[in-house]
Short mmCIF file of C-alpha atoms in Angstrom, two decimals:
data_model
loop_
_atom_site.label_atom_id
_atom_site.label_comp_id
_atom_site.label_asym_id
_atom_site.label_seq_id
_atom_site.Cartn_x
_atom_site.Cartn_y
_atom_site.Cartn_z
CA MET A 1 -0.01 0.01 -0.01
CA GLN A 2 6.44 -7.12 2.43
CA LEU A 3 4.66 -9.72 4.03
CA THR A 4 5.33 -12.41 1.52
CA TRP A 5 2.88 -14.90 3.08
CA LEU A 6 0.05 -12.59 2.10
CA ARG A 7 0.89 -12.45 -1.61
CA PHE A 8 -1.52 -13.89 -4.20
CA ILE A 9 -4.00 -15.47 -1.88
CA ALA A 10 -7.32 -16.28 -3.60
CA PRO A 11 -7.49 -13.38 -6.07
CA MET A 12 -10.17 -15.21 -8.08
CA ALA A 13 -12.69 -15.43 -5.21
CA ALA A 14 -16.23 -14.74 -6.45
CA LYS A 15 -15.03 -14.52 -10.04
CA SER A 16 -15.43 -18.16 -11.06
CA CYS A 17 -17.29 -20.92 -9.31
CA GLN A 18 -14.75 -23.39 -10.74
CA VAL A 19 -12.00 -22.18 -8.40
CA LEU A 20 -14.09 -23.29 -5.45
CA LEU A 21 -13.42 -26.88 -6.44
CA LEU A 22 -9.68 -26.41 -5.99
CA PRO A 23 -8.55 -27.58 -2.60
CA LEU A 24 -5.51 -25.43 -2.14
CA VAL A 25 -5.09 -21.73 -1.91
CA LEU A 26 -1.85 -22.00 -3.89
CA LEU A 27 -3.81 -23.43 -6.81
CA LEU A 28 -6.12 -20.43 -6.67
CA ALA A 29 -3.13 -18.14 -6.83
CA GLY A 30 -1.69 -20.04 -9.75
CA SER A 31 -5.00 -19.75 -11.59
CA SER A 32 -5.07 -16.02 -11.10
CA LEU A 33 -1.46 -15.55 -12.33
CA ALA A 34 -2.22 -17.69 -15.41
CA VAL A 35 -5.12 -15.42 -16.35
CA ALA A 36 -3.19 -12.20 -15.63
CA ASP A 37 -0.44 -13.51 -17.97
CA GLN A 38 -2.97 -13.28 -20.79
CA LEU A 39 -2.90 -9.48 -20.46
CA GLU A 40 -0.23 -7.79 -22.51
CA VAL A 41 1.17 -4.38 -23.30
CA GLY A 42 0.17 -3.59 -26.88
CA TYR A 43 -2.78 -5.96 -26.85
CA TYR A 44 -4.66 -3.75 -29.31
CA SER A 45 -1.69 -3.05 -31.58
CA LYS A 46 -3.43 -4.49 -34.59
CA THR A 47 -7.13 -3.93 -33.73
CA CYS A 48 -6.93 -0.41 -32.26
CA PRO A 49 -3.28 0.74 -32.41
CA ASN A 50 -3.97 4.30 -31.18
CA VAL A 51 -6.03 3.24 -28.14
CA GLU A 52 -3.66 4.71 -25.51
CA ALA A 53 -3.19 7.99 -27.46
CA LEU A 54 -6.95 8.38 -27.87
CA VAL A 55 -7.53 7.83 -24.19
CA ARG A 56 -4.76 10.21 -23.21
CA GLU A 57 -6.04 12.87 -25.56
CA GLU A 58 -9.58 12.74 -24.09
CA MET A 59 -8.22 12.56 -20.52
CA GLU A 60 -6.20 15.72 -21.12
CA LYS A 61 -9.46 17.50 -22.07
CA ILE A 62 -11.31 16.04 -19.08
CA MET A 63 -8.61 16.95 -16.60
CA SER A 64 -8.17 20.37 -18.07
CA ALA A 65 -11.86 21.08 -17.47
CA ALA A 66 -12.04 19.31 -14.08
CA SER A 67 -8.71 18.55 -12.52
CA SER A 68 -10.45 17.39 -9.36
CA LEU A 69 -11.57 14.22 -11.22
CA ALA A 70 -8.15 12.53 -10.84
CA GLY A 71 -9.01 11.12 -7.45
CA PRO A 72 -12.51 9.93 -8.40
CA LEU A 73 -11.28 8.16 -11.56
CA LEU A 74 -8.51 6.43 -9.62
CA ARG A 75 -11.09 5.43 -6.97
CA LEU A 76 -13.48 4.03 -9.64
CA HIS A 77 -10.73 1.67 -10.77
CA PHE A 78 -9.90 0.64 -7.25
CA HIS A 79 -13.55 -0.03 -6.38
CA ASP A 80 -13.99 -2.04 -9.59
CA CYS A 81 -11.04 -4.30 -9.03
CA PHE A 82 -12.00 -5.17 -5.47
CA VAL A 83 -15.41 -6.57 -6.47
CA ARG A 84 -15.39 -9.41 -9.03
CA GLY A 85 -11.97 -8.27 -10.24
CA CYS A 86 -11.20 -5.53 -12.84
CA ASP A 87 -14.14 -6.26 -15.10
CA ALA A 88 -15.93 -2.87 -15.18
CA SER A 89 -18.81 -4.29 -13.14
CA VAL A 90 -18.78 -1.01 -11.11
CA LEU A 91 -19.94 0.82 -14.18
CA LEU A 92 -23.12 -1.14 -14.76
CA ASN A 93 -26.48 0.47 -13.89
CA SER A 94 -29.00 -1.17 -11.65
CA THR A 95 -31.98 -2.86 -13.29
CA ASP A 96 -35.53 -3.66 -12.12
CA GLY A 97 -34.35 -7.07 -10.91
CA ASN A 98 -30.87 -6.19 -9.60
CA THR A 99 -29.18 -3.48 -7.55
CA ALA A 100 -25.69 -2.91 -9.07
CA GLU A 101 -22.39 -2.17 -7.33
CA LYS A 102 -22.61 1.60 -8.08
CA ASP A 103 -25.70 1.75 -5.88
CA ALA A 104 -24.09 0.04 -2.83
CA THR A 105 -23.63 2.38 0.14
CA PRO A 106 -19.79 2.51 -0.19
CA ASN A 107 -20.11 3.46 -3.90
CA LYS A 108 -22.84 6.06 -3.81
CA SER A 109 -20.15 8.81 -3.63
CA LEU A 110 -18.30 7.57 -6.69
CA ARG A 111 -17.88 10.01 -9.53
CA GLY A 112 -16.51 9.99 -13.06
CA PHE A 113 -19.01 7.70 -14.77
CA GLY A 114 -19.74 10.27 -17.44
CA SER A 115 -16.04 10.69 -18.19
CA VAL A 116 -15.68 6.94 -18.74
CA GLU A 117 -18.64 6.97 -21.17
CA ARG A 118 -17.03 9.93 -22.98
CA VAL A 119 -13.76 8.08 -23.51
CA LYS A 120 -15.55 4.85 -24.39
CA ALA A 121 -17.63 6.65 -27.06
CA LYS A 122 -14.48 8.04 -28.64
CA LEU A 123 -12.93 4.56 -28.81
CA GLU A 124 -16.18 3.06 -30.22
CA ALA A 125 -16.09 5.60 -32.98
CA ALA A 126 -12.48 4.77 -33.81
CA CYS A 127 -12.50 0.99 -33.10
CA PRO A 128 -16.03 -0.37 -32.82
CA ASN A 129 -16.59 -3.41 -30.55
CA THR A 130 -12.92 -3.69 -29.71
CA VAL A 131 -11.75 -2.05 -26.44
CA SER A 132 -13.41 -3.25 -23.19
CA CYS A 133 -14.70 -0.83 -20.57
CA ALA A 134 -12.43 -2.61 -18.10
CA ASP A 135 -9.40 -1.65 -20.13
CA VAL A 136 -10.75 1.90 -20.63
CA LEU A 137 -11.10 2.32 -16.86
CA THR A 138 -7.64 0.99 -16.17
CA LEU A 139 -6.07 3.31 -18.73
CA MET A 140 -8.03 6.31 -17.44
CA ALA A 141 -6.86 5.63 -13.86
CA ARG A 142 -3.25 5.50 -14.99
CA ASP A 143 -3.59 8.69 -17.00
CA ALA A 144 -5.40 10.46 -14.18
CA VAL A 145 -2.32 9.82 -11.95
CA VAL A 146 0.09 10.90 -14.66
CA LEU A 147 -1.82 14.13 -15.37
CA ALA A 148 -1.84 14.86 -11.63
CA ARG A 149 2.01 14.77 -11.78
CA GLY A 150 2.32 11.18 -10.68
CA PRO A 151 4.20 8.23 -12.14
CA PHE A 152 3.64 6.51 -15.48
CA TRP A 153 3.41 2.72 -15.69
CA PRO A 154 2.83 0.39 -18.62
CA VAL A 155 -0.71 -0.99 -18.62
CA ALA A 156 -1.15 -4.50 -19.89
CA LEU A 157 -4.50 -4.81 -21.75
CA GLY A 158 -6.88 -7.52 -22.81
CA ARG A 159 -9.44 -7.45 -20.02
CA ARG A 160 -13.07 -8.23 -20.89
CA ASP A 161 -16.21 -6.87 -19.26
CA GLY A 162 -18.30 -8.74 -16.73
CA ARG A 163 -22.07 -9.16 -17.04
CA VAL A 164 -22.86 -9.26 -13.29
CA SER A 165 -22.83 -6.40 -10.83
CA SER A 166 -24.07 -6.81 -7.24
CA ALA A 167 -24.48 -4.09 -4.58
CA THR A 168 -24.36 -6.82 -1.86
CA GLU A 169 -20.97 -8.03 -3.06
CA ALA A 170 -19.66 -4.46 -3.11
CA ALA A 171 -20.84 -3.82 0.43
CA ASP A 172 -19.18 -7.07 1.59
CA GLN A 173 -15.85 -6.88 -0.30
CA LEU A 174 -14.72 -3.25 -0.41
CA PRO A 175 -12.17 -2.14 2.20
CA PRO A 176 -14.03 0.11 4.62
CA ALA A 177 -12.86 3.53 5.74
CA TYR A 178 -13.12 2.30 9.35
CA GLY A 179 -11.00 -0.80 8.78
CA ASP A 180 -8.18 -1.84 11.09
CA ILE A 181 -5.00 -3.64 9.93
CA PRO A 182 -6.29 -7.23 10.53
CA LEU A 183 -9.46 -6.54 8.46
CA LEU A 184 -7.65 -4.57 5.74
CA THR A 185 -4.87 -7.08 5.27
CA LYS A 186 -7.48 -9.91 5.11
CA ILE A 187 -9.40 -8.10 2.36
CA PHE A 188 -6.26 -7.24 0.45
CA ALA A 189 -4.97 -10.78 0.75
CA SER A 190 -8.18 -12.13 -0.74
CA LYS A 191 -7.32 -10.13 -3.84
CA GLY A 192 -3.72 -11.33 -3.98
CA LEU A 193 -2.36 -8.11 -2.53
CA ASP A 194 -0.08 -7.85 0.52
CA ALA A 195 0.65 -5.47 3.37
CA LYS A 196 3.01 -3.42 1.26
CA ASP A 197 0.32 -3.02 -1.42
CA LEU A 198 -2.07 -1.87 1.32
CA VAL A 199 0.23 0.94 2.53
CA VAL A 200 1.30 1.91 -1.00
CA LEU A 201 -2.20 1.98 -2.56
CA SER A 202 -3.43 3.96 0.52
CA GLY A 203 -1.11 6.63 -0.91
CA GLY A 204 -3.80 7.12 -3.58
CA HIS A 205 -5.54 9.19 -0.94
CA THR A 206 -3.20 11.96 -1.95
CA LEU A 207 -5.88 12.70 -4.61
CA GLY A 208 -9.51 13.60 -4.02
CA THR A 209 -11.98 14.50 -1.38
CA ALA A 210 -14.26 12.60 1.04
CA HIS A 211 -17.78 13.17 2.24
CA CYS A 212 -18.19 14.03 5.93
CA THR A 213 -20.17 10.79 6.55
CA SER A 214 -17.08 8.72 5.77
CA TYR A 215 -15.07 10.14 8.66
CA ALA A 216 -17.56 11.87 11.02
CA GLY A 217 -17.55 8.82 13.30
CA ARG A 218 -14.01 9.79 14.31
CA LEU A 219 -15.20 13.26 15.39
CA TYR A 220 -18.43 12.63 17.35
CA ASN A 221 -19.32 10.03 19.90
CA PHE A 222 -16.32 7.84 19.12
CA SER A 223 -16.59 6.00 22.42
CA SER A 224 -17.77 6.54 25.97
CA ALA A 225 -14.24 7.65 26.92
CA TYR A 226 -13.45 9.94 24.02
CA ASN A 227 -15.60 12.28 21.98
CA ALA A 228 -13.15 12.03 19.14
CA ASP A 229 -10.94 9.18 17.96
CA PRO A 230 -7.76 9.39 20.17
CA SER A 231 -5.68 8.28 17.22
CA LEU A 232 -6.66 11.54 15.48
CA ASP A 233 -4.60 14.65 16.23
CA SER A 234 -6.79 16.86 18.41
CA GLU A 235 -6.12 20.12 16.57
CA TYR A 236 -6.87 18.44 13.25
CA ALA A 237 -10.11 16.99 14.71
CA ASP A 238 -11.14 20.49 15.79
CA ARG A 239 -10.44 21.79 12.30
CA LEU A 240 -12.49 19.02 10.76
CA ARG A 241 -15.43 19.77 13.00
CA THR A 242 -15.64 23.30 11.58
CA ARG A 243 -16.46 21.72 8.23
CA CYS A 244 -18.23 18.57 9.27
CA LYS A 245 -20.88 19.82 11.70
CA SER A 246 -22.44 16.55 12.66
CA ASP A 247 -22.18 12.79 11.98
CA ASP A 248 -25.10 12.91 9.51
CA ASP A 249 -23.76 15.80 7.34
CA LYS A 250 -24.00 14.31 3.87
CA ALA A 251 -23.03 17.30 1.86
CA MET A 252 -19.72 18.59 3.21
CA LEU A 253 -16.45 17.51 1.54
CA SER A 254 -12.95 17.50 2.95
CA GLU A 255 -9.66 17.04 1.13
CA MET A 256 -7.97 13.73 1.89
CA ASP A 257 -4.60 15.38 1.40
CA PRO A 258 -5.14 19.02 2.61
CA GLY A 259 -3.53 21.59 0.29
CA SER A 260 -2.46 19.08 -2.25
CA TYR A 261 -5.58 17.04 -3.21
CA LYS A 262 -5.20 17.62 -6.94
CA THR A 263 -1.50 16.67 -7.10
CA PHE A 264 -0.09 13.19 -6.83
CA ASP A 265 2.72 13.44 -4.27
CA THR A 266 3.87 12.02 -0.92
CA SER A 267 2.32 14.66 1.38
CA TYR A 268 -0.40 12.13 2.31
CA TYR A 269 2.20 10.15 4.27
CA ARG A 270 3.34 13.26 6.13
CA HIS A 271 -0.28 13.84 7.27
CA VAL A 272 -0.65 10.21 8.34
CA ALA A 273 2.67 10.28 10.27
CA LYS A 274 1.33 13.34 12.17
CA ARG A 275 -1.91 11.47 12.96
CA ARG A 276 -3.81 13.56 10.49
CA GLY A 277 -5.04 10.92 8.12
CA LEU A 278 -8.74 11.42 7.41
CA PHE A 279 -9.96 7.88 7.82
CA GLN A 280 -9.53 5.28 10.55
CA SER A 281 -7.94 3.08 7.81
CA ASP A 282 -5.28 5.77 7.36
CA ALA A 283 -4.61 5.89 11.12
CA ALA A 284 -4.46 2.08 11.17
CA LEU A 285 -1.22 2.20 9.07
CA LEU A 286 0.55 3.42 12.18
CA THR A 287 -0.52 0.38 14.27
CA ASP A 288 1.43 -2.22 12.29
CA ALA A 289 5.27 -2.38 12.20
CA THR A 290 5.50 -3.01 8.43
CA THR A 291 3.07 -0.31 7.31
CA ARG A 292 4.24 2.18 9.96
CA GLU A 293 7.82 1.86 8.82
CA TYR A 294 6.80 2.63 5.23
CA VAL A 295 4.68 5.60 6.22
CA GLN A 296 7.46 7.12 8.27
CA ARG A 297 10.09 6.51 5.55
CA ILE A 298 8.10 8.10 2.81
CA ALA A 299 6.97 10.93 5.08
CA THR A 300 10.57 12.19 5.25
CA GLY A 301 10.19 13.49 1.69
CA LYS A 302 13.48 11.78 0.68
CA PHE A 303 11.99 8.80 -1.05
CA ASP A 304 9.41 10.19 -3.50
CA ASP A 305 10.94 8.15 -6.30
CA VAL A 306 10.61 4.98 -4.24
CA PHE A 307 6.92 5.63 -3.62
CA PHE A 308 6.29 6.35 -7.25
CA LYS A 309 7.96 3.10 -8.24
CA ASP A 310 6.10 1.14 -5.58
CA PHE A 311 2.73 2.75 -6.49
CA SER A 312 3.29 1.76 -10.13
CA GLU A 313 4.03 -1.82 -9.20
CA SER A 314 1.06 -2.13 -6.88
CA MET A 315 -1.28 -0.62 -9.45
CA ILE A 316 -0.09 -3.19 -12.00
CA LYS A 317 -0.85 -5.99 -9.44
CA MET A 318 -4.22 -4.58 -8.63
CA GLY A 319 -5.09 -4.11 -12.28
CA SER A 320 -4.59 -7.90 -12.82
CA VAL A 321 -6.98 -8.97 -10.06
CA GLY A 322 -9.64 -11.44 -11.19
CA VAL A 323 -9.54 -10.28 -14.83
CA LEU A 324 -11.69 -11.85 -17.52
CA THR A 325 -9.82 -12.70 -20.69
CA GLY A 326 -10.17 -14.79 -23.86
CA VAL A 327 -13.81 -15.74 -24.49
CA ASP A 328 -15.00 -14.89 -20.93
CA GLY A 329 -17.21 -11.85 -20.51
CA GLU A 330 -17.86 -9.47 -23.37
CA ILE A 331 -16.85 -6.13 -24.94
CA ARG A 332 -19.61 -3.70 -23.96
CA LYS A 333 -20.63 -1.08 -26.43
CA LYS A 334 -21.81 1.14 -23.57
CA CYS A 335 -20.18 0.79 -20.20
CA TYR A 336 -23.35 1.23 -18.12
CA VAL A 337 -25.25 -1.69 -19.65
CA ALA A 338 -24.46 -5.22 -20.69
CA ASN A 339 -24.83 -6.01 -24.36
#
């Protein structure tokens, strides 16, 4: 976000009923790696050779008009990959018979769906029925980071789109803002991601804002002994209360990385090291030796290049979680509805 025992544990959970027949977790891991190996840089070199240039061109226009979308687009990709893998299921609309992921409580604050449709429409005009929404979302997340002055990483492509989207699964599988280290590492491990991925990917909180309801529990009635979460710096808690007036304030937004929420940098870790992370999950990074050491190291400001490299590697890992390839899934014409 390196506990090697956490790597690659059951990343295909809930993606294919066939893996449930395998008796060993290691077989599950091997299955996931085999599928991820089917992704490749340059996958569309013959069918849509300008795909990355087209996405980048449209992303430059989007970010120029609304630079605050970098965080939401990165978050969309994250929330997609943690439920059913990176299959664009988070983009599907609910139907009369099904409540989709985007309407689950943790996802109701997601933004950027219109931007994804905008990029997809451009690709459909250039290369009809070719580029999946899952690949579009992955490329947009990478470009959002780059355009926010973050690192570039090569994106292997070839994902296909899922046909199933469940609000219940989203509510059960997404890492919660109130999560502690045991819960967060368990959720990450189920996707083949380890404790280092947890602390590195948490650095994505350098971009974007959060609604008051996602952190108000740390400010009001935290416990019988404390009105505010004792792991939260008291001066920062007082400052947050001036914006978030009550624990049911649904309108107010706060920057996750105050003063730098549109720029991808390492200042998030300096806030966390000072006990000024917005979420309980941010504060939890200081309770574990492995994650705490990483936070404190990057917080010095001397290892920005290390974080950029680590973030790139963790994003590549996350982007391979539970992917559909080959003849599985489909290539949606519109990202919000199955064909």
